[in-house]
PDB file of C-alpha atoms and ligand atoms in Angstrom:
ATOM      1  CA  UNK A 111    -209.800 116.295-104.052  1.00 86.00           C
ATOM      2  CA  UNK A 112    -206.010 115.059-103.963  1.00 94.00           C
ATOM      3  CA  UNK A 113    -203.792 115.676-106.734  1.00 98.00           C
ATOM      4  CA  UNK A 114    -202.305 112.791-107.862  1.00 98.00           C
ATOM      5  CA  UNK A 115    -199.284 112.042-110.034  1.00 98.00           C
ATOM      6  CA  UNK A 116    -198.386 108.550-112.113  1.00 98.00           C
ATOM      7  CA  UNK A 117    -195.416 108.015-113.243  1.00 99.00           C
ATOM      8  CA  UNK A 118    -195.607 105.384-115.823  1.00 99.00           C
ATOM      9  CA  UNK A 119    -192.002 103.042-116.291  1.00 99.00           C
ATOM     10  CA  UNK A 120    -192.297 101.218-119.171  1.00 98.00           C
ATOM     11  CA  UNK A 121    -190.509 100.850-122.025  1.00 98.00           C
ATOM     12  CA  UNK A 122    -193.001 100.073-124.481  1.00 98.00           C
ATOM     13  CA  UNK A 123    -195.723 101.340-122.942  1.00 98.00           C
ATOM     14  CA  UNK A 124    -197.260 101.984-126.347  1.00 96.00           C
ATOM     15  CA  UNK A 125    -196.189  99.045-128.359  1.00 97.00           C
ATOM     16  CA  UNK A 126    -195.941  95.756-126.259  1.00 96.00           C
ATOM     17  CA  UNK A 127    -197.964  96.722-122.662  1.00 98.00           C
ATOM     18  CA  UNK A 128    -201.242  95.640-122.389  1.00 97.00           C
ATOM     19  CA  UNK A 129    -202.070  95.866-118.729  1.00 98.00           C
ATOM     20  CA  UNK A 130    -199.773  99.151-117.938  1.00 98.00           C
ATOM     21  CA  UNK A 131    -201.125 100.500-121.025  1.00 98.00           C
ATOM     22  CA  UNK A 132    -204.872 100.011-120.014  1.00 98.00           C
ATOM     23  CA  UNK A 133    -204.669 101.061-116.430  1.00 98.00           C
ATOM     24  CA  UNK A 134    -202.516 104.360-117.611  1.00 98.00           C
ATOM     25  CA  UNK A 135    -204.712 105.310-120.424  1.00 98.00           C
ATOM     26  CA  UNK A 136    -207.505 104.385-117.808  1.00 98.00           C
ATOM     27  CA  UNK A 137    -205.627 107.371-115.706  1.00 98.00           C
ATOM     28  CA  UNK A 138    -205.109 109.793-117.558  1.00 98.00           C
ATOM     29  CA  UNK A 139    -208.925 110.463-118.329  1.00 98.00           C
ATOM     30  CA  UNK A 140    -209.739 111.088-114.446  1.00 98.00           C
ATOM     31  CA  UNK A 141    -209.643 114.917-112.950  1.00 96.00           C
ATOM     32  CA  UNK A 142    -206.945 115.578-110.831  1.00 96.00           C
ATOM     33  CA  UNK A 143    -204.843 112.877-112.094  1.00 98.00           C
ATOM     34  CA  UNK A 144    -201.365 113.534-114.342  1.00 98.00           C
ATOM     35  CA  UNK A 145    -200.469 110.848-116.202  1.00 98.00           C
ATOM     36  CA  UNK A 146    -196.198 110.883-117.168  1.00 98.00           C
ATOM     37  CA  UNK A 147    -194.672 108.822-119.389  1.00 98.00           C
ATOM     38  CA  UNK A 148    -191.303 108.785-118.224  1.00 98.00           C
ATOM     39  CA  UNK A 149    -189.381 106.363-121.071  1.00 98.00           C
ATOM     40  CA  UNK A 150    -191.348 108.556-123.545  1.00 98.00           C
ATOM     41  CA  UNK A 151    -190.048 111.824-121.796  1.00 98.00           C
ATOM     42  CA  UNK A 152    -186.250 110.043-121.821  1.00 98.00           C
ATOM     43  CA  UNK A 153    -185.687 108.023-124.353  1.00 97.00           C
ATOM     44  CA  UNK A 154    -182.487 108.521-123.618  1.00 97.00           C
ATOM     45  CA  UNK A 155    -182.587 108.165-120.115  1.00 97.00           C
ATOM     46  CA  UNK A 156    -181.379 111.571-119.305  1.00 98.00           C
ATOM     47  CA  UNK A 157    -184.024 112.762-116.523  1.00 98.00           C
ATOM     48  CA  UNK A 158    -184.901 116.331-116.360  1.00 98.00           C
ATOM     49  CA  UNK A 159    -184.854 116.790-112.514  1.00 98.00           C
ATOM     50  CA  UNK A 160    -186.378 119.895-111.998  1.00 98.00           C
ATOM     51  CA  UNK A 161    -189.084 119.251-114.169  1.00 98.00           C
ATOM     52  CA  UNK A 162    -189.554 115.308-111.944  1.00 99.00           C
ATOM     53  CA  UNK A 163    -189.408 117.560-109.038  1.00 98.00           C
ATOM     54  CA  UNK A 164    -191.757 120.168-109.794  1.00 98.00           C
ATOM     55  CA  UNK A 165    -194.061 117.513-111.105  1.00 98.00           C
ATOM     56  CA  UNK A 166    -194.072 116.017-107.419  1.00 98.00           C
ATOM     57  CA  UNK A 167    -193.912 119.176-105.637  1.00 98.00           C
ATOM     58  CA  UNK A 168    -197.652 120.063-107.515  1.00 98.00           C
ATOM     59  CA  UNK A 169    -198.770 116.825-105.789  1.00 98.00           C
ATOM     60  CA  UNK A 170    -200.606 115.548-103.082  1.00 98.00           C
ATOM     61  CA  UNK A 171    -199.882 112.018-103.948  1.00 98.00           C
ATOM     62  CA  UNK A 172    -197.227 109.786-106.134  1.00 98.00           C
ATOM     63  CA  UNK A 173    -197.679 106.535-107.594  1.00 98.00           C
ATOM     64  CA  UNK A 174    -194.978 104.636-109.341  1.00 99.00           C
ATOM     65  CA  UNK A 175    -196.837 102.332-112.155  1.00 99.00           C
ATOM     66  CA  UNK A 176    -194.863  99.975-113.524  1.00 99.00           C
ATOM     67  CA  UNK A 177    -194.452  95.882-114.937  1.00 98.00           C
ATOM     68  CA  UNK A 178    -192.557  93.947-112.708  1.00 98.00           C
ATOM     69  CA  UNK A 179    -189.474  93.094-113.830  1.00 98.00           C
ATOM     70  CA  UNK A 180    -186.659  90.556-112.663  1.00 98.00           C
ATOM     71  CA  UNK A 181    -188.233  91.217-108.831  1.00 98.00           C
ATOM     72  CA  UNK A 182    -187.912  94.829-109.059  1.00 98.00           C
ATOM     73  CA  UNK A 183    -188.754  97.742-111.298  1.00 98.00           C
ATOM     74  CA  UNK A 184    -187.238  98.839-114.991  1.00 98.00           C
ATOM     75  CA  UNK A 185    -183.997 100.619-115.098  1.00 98.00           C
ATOM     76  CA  UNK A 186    -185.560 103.920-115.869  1.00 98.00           C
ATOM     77  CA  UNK A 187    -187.392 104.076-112.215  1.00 98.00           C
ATOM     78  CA  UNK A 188    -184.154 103.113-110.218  1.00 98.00           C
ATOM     79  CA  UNK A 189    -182.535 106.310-112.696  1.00 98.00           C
ATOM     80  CA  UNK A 190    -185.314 108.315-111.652  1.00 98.00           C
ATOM     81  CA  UNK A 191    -185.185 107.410-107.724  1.00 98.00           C
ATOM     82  CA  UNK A 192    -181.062 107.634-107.756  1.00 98.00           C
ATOM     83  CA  UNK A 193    -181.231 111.331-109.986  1.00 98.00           C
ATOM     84  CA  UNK A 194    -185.012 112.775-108.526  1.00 98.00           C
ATOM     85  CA  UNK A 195    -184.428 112.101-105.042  1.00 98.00           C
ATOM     86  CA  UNK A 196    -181.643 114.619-104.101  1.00 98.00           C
ATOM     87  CA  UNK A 197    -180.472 115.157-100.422  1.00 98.00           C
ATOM     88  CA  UNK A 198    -181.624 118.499 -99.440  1.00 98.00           C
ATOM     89  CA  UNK A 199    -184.641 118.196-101.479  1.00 98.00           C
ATOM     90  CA  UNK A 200    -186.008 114.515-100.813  1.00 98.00           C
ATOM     91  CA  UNK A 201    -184.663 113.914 -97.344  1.00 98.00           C
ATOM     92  CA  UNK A 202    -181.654 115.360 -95.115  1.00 97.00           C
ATOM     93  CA  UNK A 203    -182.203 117.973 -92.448  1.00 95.00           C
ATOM     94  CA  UNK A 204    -183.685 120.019 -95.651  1.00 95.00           C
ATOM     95  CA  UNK A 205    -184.786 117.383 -97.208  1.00 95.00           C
ATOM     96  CA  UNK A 206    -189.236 117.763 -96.863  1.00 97.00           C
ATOM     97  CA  UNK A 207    -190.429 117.217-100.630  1.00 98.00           C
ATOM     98  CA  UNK A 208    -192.490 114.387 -99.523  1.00 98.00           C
ATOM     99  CA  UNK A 209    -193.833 115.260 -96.161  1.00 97.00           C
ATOM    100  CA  UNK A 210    -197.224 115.102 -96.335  1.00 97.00           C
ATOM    101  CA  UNK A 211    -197.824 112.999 -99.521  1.00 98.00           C
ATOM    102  CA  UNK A 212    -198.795 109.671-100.219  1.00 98.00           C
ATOM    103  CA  UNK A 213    -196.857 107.392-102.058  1.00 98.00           C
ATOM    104  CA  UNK A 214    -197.659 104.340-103.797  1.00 98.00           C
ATOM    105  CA  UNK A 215    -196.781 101.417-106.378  1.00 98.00           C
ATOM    106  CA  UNK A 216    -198.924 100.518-109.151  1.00 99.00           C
ATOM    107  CA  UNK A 217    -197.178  97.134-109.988  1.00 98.00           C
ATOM    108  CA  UNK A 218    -198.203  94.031-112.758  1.00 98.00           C
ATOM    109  CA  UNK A 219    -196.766  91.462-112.266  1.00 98.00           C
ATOM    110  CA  UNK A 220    -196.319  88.235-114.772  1.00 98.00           C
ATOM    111  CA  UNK A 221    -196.823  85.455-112.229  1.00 97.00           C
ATOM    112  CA  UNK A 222    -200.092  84.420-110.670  1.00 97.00           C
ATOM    113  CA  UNK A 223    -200.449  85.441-106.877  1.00 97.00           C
ATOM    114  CA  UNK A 224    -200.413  81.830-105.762  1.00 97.00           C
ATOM    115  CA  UNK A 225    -196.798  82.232-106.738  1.00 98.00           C
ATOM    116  CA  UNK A 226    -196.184  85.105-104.575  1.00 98.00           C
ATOM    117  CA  UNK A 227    -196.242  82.925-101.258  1.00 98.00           C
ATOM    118  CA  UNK A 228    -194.066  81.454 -98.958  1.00 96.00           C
ATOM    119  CA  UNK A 229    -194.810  77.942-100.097  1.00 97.00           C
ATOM    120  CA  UNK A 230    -195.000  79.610-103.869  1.00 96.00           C
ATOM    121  CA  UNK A 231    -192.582  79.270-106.710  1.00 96.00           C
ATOM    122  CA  UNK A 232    -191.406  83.010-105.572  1.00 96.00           C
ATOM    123  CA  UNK A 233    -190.928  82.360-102.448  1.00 96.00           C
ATOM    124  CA  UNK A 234    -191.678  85.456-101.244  1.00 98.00           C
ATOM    125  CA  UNK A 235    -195.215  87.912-101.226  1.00 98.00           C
ATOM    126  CA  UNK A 236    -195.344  90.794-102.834  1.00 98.00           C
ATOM    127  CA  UNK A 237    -195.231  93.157-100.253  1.00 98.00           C
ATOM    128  CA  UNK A 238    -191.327  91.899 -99.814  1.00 98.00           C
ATOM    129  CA  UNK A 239    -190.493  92.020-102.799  1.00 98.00           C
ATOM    130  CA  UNK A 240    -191.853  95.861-102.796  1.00 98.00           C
ATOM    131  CA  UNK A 241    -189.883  96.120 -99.507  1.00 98.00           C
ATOM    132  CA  UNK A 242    -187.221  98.334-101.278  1.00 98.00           C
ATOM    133  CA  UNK A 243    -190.071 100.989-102.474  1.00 98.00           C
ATOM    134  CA  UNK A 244    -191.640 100.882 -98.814  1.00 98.00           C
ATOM    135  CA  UNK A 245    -188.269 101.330 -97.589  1.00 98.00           C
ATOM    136  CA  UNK A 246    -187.537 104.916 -99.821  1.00 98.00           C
ATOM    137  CA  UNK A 247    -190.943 106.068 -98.867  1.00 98.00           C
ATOM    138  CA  UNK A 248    -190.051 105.914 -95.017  1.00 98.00           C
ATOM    139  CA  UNK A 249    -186.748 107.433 -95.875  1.00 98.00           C
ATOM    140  CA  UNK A 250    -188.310 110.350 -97.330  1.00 98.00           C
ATOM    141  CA  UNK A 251    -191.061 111.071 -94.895  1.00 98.00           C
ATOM    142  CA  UNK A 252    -193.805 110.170 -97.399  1.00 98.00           C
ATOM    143  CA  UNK A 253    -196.889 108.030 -96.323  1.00 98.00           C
ATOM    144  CA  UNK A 254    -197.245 104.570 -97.610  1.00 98.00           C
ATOM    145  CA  UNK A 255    -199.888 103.102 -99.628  1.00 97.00           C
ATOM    146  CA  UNK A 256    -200.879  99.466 -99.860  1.00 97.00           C
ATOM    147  CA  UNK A 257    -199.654  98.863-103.167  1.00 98.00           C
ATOM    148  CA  UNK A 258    -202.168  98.226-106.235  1.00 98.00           C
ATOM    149  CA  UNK A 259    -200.977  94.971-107.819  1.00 98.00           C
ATOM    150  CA  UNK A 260    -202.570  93.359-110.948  1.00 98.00           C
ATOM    151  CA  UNK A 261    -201.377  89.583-111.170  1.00 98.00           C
ATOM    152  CA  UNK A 262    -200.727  87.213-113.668  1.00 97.00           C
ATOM    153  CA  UNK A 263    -200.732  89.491-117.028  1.00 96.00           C
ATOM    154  CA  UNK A 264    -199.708  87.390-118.862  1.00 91.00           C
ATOM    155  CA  UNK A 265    -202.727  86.279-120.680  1.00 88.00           C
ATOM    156  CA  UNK A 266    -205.228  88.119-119.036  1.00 96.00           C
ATOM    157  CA  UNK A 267    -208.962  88.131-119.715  1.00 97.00           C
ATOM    158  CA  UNK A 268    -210.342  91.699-121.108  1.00 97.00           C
ATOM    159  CA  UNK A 269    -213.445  91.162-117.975  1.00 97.00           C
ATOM    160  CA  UNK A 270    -210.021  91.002-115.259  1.00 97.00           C
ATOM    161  CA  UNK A 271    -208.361  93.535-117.017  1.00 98.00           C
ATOM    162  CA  UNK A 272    -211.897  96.032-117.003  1.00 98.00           C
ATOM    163  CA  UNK A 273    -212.119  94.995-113.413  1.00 98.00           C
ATOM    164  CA  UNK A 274    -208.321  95.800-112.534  1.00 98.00           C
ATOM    165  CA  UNK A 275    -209.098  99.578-114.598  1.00 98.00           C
ATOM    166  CA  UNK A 276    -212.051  99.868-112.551  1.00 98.00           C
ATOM    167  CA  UNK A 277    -210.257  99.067-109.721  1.00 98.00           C
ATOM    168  CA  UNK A 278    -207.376 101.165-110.330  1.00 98.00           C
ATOM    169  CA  UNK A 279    -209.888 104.171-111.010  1.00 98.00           C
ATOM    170  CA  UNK A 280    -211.181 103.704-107.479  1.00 98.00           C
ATOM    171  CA  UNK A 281    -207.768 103.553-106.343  1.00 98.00           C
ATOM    172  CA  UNK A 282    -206.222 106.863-107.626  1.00 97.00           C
ATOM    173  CA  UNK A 283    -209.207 108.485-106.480  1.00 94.00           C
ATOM    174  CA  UNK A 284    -209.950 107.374-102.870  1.00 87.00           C
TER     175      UNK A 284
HETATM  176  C1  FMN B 435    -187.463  91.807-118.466  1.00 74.93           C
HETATM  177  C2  FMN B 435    -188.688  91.237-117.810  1.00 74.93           C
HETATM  178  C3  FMN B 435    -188.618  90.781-116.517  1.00 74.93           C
HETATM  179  C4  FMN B 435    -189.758  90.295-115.854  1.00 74.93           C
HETATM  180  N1  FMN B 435    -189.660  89.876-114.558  1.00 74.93           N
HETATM  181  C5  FMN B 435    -190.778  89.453-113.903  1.00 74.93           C
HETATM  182  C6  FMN B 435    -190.704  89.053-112.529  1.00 74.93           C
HETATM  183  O1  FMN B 435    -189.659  89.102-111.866  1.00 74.93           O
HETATM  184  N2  FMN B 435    -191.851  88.613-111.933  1.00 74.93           N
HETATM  185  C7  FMN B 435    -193.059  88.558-112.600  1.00 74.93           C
HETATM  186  O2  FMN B 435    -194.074  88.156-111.999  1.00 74.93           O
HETATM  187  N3  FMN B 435    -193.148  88.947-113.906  1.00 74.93           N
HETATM  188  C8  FMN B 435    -192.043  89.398-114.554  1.00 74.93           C
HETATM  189  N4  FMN B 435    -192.133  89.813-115.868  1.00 74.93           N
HETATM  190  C9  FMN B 435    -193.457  89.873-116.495  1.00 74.93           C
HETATM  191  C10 FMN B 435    -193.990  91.303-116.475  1.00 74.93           C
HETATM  192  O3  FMN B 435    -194.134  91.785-115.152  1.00 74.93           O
HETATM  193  C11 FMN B 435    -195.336  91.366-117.214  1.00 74.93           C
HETATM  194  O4  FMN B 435    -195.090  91.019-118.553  1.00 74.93           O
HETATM  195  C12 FMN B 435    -195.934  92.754-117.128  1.00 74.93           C
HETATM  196  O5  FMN B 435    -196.288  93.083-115.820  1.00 74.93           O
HETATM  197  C13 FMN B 435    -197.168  92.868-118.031  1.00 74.93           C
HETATM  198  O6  FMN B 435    -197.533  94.256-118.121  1.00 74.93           O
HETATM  199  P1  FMN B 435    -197.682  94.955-119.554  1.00 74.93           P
HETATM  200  O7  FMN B 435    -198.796  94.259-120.296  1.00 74.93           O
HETATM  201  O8  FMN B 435    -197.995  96.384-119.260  1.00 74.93           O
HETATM  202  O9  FMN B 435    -196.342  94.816-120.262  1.00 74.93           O
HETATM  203  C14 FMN B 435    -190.998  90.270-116.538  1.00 74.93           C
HETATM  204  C15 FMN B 435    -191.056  90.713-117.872  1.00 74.93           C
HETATM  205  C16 FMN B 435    -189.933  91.183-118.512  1.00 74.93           C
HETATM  206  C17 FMN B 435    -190.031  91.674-119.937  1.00 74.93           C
END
């Protein structure tokens, strides 16, 4: 069975998150899954590299789970990707952390998916607007996932939100 590791970026994951809360708790209770809060391991936003890196090195699979925000992920994930993914260790002639690992985005997202459509107040689908992530996981040699998306939190019923756990299960353990 894979290993898989999901690094939760949220900064309230235990005090305002109700979805990314859920779905990590949800997680956390499967075998060969390792959970990581990340704003609770830096709450001041000083990463521990080695420790990010050895936690992906024991891997066979990273997802990034986190609550859309302003079209793109909270601060603490772009600190992680800028500080985690070294040259020489994540990609550059030396550079093979990744090879051979999936990688994936576990993303919520506050608007509907009807919004996330050409014609759509957002203009654009979600896979764009994950375009950046699918982007660094070519860069470093990793294999891409379809991302797992759970739309419109905001207000979400307790039967979509057991169905998006269940379905989350399923996915972090195909
Ligand atoms: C600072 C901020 C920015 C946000 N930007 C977006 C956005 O660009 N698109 C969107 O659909 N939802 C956006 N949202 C809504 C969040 O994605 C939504 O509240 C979150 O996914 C719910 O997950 P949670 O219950 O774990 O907090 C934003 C929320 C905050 C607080």
């Amino acid at each position: 069975m894979k290993k898989t590791l999901v690094l939760v970026f949220h900064p309230s994951l235990n005090g305002q998150s109700h979805v990314n809360k859920a779905l990590a708790d949800a997680a956390g209770e499967l075998a060969n899954v390792i959970v990581r809060d990340e704003y609770a391991l830096y709450p001041d936003g000083r990463i521990d590299v080695k420790a990010e890196q050895a936690a992906v090195e024991a891997a066979d699979r990273i997802v990034f789970q986190f609550p859309l925000y302003w079209f793109s992920s909270p601060a603490l994930l772009k600190e992680w990707e800028d500080e985690v993914l070294e040259h020489g260790w994540a990609y550059g002639s030396e550079g093979h952390a990744f090879e051979g690992k999936e990688f994936a985005v576990a993303v919520s997202t506050g608007s509907p998916e009807s919004k996330y459509q050409p014609e759509g107040d957002n203009k654009f689908t979600i896979d764009q607007v994950l375009v950046p992530f699918e982007g660094t996981a070519n860069h470093i040699n990793a294999t891409w996932v379809k991302p797992f998306v759970t739309f419109a939190s905001f207000g979400i019923t307790d039967e979509a939100l057991a169905k998006a756990v269940e379905d989350y299960k399923a996915f972090l353990t195909k």
